[in-house]
Tab-separated table of N, CA and C in Angstrom:
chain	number	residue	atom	x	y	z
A	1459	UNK	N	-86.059	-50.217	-110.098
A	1459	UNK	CA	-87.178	-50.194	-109.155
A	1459	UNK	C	-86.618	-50.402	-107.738
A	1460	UNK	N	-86.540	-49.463	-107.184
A	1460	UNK	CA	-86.383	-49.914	-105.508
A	1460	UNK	C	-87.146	-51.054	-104.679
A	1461	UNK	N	-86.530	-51.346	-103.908
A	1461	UNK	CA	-86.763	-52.442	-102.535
A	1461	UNK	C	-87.682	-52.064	-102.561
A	1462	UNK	N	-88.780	-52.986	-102.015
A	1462	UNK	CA	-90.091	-52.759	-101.713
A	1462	UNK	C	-89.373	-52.011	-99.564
A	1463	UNK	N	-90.457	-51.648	-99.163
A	1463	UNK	CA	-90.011	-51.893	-97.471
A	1463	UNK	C	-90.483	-52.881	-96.873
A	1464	UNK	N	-89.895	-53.267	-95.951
A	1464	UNK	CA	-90.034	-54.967	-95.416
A	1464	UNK	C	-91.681	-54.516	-94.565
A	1465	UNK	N	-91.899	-55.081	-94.076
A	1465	UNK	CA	-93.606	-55.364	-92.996
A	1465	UNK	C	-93.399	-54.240	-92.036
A	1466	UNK	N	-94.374	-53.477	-92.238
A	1466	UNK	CA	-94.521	-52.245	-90.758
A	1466	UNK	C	-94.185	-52.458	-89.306
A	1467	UNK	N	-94.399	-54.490	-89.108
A	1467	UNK	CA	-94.137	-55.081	-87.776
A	1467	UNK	C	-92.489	-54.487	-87.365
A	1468	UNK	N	-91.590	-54.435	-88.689
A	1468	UNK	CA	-89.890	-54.416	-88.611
A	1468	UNK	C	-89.657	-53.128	-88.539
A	1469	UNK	N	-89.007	-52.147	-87.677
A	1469	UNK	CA	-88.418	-51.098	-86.965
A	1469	UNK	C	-87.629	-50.605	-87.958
A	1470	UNK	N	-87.648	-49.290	-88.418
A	1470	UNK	CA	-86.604	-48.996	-89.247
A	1470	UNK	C	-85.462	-48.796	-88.157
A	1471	UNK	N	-84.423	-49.053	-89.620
A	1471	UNK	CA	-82.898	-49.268	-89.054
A	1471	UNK	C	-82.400	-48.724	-87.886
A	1472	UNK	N	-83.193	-47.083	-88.093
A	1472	UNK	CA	-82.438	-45.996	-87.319
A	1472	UNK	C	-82.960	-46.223	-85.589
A	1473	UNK	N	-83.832	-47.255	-85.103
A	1473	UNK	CA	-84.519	-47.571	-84.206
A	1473	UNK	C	-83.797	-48.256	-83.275
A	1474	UNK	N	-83.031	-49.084	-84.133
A	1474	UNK	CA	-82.167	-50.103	-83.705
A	1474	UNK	C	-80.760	-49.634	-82.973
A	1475	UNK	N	-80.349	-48.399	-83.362
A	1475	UNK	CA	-79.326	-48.082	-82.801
A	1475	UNK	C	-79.433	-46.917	-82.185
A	1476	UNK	N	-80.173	-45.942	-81.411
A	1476	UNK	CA	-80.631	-44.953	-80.874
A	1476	UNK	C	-81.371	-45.793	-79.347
A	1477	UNK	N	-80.819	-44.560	-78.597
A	1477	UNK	CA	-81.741	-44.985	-77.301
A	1477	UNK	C	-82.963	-45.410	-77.062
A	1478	UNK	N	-84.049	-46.196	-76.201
A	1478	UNK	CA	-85.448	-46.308	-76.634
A	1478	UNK	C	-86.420	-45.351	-76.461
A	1479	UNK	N	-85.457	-44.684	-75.487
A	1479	UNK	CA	-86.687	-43.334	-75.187
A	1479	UNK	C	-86.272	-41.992	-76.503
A	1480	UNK	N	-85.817	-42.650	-77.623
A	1480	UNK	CA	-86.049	-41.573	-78.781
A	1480	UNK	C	-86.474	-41.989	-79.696
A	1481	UNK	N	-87.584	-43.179	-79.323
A	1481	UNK	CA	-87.946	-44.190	-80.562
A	1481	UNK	C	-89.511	-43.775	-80.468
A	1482	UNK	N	-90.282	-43.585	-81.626
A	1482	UNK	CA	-91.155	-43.296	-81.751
A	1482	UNK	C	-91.977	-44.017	-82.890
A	1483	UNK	N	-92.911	-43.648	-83.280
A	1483	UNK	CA	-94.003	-43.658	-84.550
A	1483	UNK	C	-93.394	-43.040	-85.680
A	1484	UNK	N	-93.416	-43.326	-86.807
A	1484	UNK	CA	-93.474	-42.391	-88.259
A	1484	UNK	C	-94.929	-42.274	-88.364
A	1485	UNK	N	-94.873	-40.596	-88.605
A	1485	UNK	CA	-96.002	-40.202	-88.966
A	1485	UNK	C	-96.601	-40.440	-90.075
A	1486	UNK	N	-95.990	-41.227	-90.790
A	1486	UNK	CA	-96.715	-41.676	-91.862
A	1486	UNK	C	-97.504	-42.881	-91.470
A	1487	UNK	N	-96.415	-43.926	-91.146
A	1487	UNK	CA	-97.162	-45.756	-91.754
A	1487	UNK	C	-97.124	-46.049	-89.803
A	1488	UNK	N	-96.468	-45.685	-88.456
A	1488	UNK	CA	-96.189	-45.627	-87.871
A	1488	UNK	C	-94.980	-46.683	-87.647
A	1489	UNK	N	-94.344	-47.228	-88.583
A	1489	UNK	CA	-93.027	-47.756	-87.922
A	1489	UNK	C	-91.983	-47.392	-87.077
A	1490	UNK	N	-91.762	-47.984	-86.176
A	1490	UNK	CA	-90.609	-47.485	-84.931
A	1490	UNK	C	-89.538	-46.980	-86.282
A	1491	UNK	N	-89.990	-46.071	-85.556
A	1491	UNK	CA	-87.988	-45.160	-86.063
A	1491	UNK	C	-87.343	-43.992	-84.635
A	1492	UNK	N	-86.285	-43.528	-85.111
A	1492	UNK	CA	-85.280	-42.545	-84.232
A	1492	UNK	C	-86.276	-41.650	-84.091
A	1493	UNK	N	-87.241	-41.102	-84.042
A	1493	UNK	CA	-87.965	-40.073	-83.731
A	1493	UNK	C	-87.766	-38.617	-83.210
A	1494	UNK	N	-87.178	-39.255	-81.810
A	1494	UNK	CA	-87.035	-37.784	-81.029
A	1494	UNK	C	-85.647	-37.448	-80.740
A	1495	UNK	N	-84.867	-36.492	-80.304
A	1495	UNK	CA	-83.447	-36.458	-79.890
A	1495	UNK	C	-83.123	-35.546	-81.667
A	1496	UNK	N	-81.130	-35.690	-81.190
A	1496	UNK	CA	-80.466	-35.007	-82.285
A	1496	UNK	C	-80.278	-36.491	-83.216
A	1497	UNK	N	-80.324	-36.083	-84.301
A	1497	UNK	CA	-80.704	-37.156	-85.720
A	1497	UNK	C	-82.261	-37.824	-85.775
A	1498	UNK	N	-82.884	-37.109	-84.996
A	1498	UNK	CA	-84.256	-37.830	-85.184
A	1498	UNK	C	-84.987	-37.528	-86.318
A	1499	UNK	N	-85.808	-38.492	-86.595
A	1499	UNK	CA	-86.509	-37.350	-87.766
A	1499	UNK	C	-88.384	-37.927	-87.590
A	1500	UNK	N	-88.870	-37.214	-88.370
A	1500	UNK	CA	-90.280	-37.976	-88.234
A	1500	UNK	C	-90.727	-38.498	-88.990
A	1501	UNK	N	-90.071	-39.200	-89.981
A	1501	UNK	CA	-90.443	-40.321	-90.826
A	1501	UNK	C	-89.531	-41.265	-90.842
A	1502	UNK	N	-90.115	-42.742	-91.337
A	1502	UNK	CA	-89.141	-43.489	-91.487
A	1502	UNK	C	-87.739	-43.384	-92.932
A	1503	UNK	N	-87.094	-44.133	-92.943
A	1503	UNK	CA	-86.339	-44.289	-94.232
A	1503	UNK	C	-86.992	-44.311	-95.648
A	1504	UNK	N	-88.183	-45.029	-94.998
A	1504	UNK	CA	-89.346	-45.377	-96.721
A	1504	UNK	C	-89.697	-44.520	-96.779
A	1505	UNK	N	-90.342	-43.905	-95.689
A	1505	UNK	CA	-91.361	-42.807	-96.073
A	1505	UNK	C	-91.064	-41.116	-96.699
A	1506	UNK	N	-89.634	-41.175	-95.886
A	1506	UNK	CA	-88.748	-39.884	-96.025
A	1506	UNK	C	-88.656	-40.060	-97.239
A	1507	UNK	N	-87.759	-41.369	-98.336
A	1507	UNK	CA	-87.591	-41.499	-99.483
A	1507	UNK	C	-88.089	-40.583	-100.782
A	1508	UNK	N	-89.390	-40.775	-100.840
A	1508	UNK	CA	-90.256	-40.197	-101.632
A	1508	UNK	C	-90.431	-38.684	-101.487
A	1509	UNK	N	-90.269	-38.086	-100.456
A	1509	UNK	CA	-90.485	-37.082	-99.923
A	1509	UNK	C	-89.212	-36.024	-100.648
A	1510	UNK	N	-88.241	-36.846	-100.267
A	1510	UNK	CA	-86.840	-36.053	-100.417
A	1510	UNK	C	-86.866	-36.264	-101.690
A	1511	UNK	N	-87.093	-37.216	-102.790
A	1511	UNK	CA	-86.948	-37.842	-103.635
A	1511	UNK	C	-87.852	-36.245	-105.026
A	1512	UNK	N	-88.940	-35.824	-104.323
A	1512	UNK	CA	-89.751	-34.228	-104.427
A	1512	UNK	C	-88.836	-33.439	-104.038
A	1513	UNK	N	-88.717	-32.886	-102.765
A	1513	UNK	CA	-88.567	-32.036	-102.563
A	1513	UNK	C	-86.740	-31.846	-102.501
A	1514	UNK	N	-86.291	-32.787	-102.941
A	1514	UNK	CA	-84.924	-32.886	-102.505
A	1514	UNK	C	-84.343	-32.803	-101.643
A	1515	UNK	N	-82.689	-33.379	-101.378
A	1515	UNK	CA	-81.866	-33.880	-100.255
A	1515	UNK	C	-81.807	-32.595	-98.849
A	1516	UNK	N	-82.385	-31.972	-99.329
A	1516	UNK	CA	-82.464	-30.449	-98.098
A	1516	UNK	C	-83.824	-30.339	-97.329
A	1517	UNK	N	-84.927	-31.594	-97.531
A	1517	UNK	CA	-86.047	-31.082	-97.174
A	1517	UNK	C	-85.561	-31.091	-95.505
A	1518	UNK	N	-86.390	-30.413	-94.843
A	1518	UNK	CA	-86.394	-30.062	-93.377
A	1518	UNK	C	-88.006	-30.075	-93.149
A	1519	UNK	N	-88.116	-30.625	-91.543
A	1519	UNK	CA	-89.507	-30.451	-90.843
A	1519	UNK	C	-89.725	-29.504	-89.859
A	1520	UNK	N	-90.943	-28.837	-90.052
A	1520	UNK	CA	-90.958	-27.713	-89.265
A	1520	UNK	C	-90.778	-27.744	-88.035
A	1521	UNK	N	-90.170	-26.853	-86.875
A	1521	UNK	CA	-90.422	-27.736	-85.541
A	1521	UNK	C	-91.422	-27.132	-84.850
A	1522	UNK	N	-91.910	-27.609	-84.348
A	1522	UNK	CA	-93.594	-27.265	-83.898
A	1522	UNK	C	-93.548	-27.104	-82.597
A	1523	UNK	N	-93.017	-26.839	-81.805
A	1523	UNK	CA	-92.921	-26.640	-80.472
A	1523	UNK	C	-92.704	-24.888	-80.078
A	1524	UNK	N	-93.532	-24.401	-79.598
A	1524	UNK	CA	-93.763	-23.145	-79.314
A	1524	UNK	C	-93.066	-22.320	-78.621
């Protein structure tokens, strides 16, 4: 059984070491994560988990910018 994830108040990891102006919301639960920039992503570590965990280690997000 995996780690539960710690309290939404706590920043995922990737937050912590990325600039602040690439720190954002997860679109899921909104925990600070790496968001924007190169390695950003738009979910946190938990949330991605499950996701990839479906769709497997290749999933990609669309990029939505026109």
């Amino acid at each position: 059984m995996p780690t539960p994830p710690p309290p939404i108040s706590e920043p995922d990891p990737s937050a912590l070491v990325c600039p602040g102006d690439k720190v954002g919301p997860c679109g899921t639960c909104q925990r600070k994560t790496h968001k924007y920039g190169h390695g950003g992503s738009p979910l946190c570590q938990w949330c991605m988990a499950p996701v990839q965990e479906a769709w497997g280690p290749a999933v990609r997000f669309k990029n939505t910018r026109g």
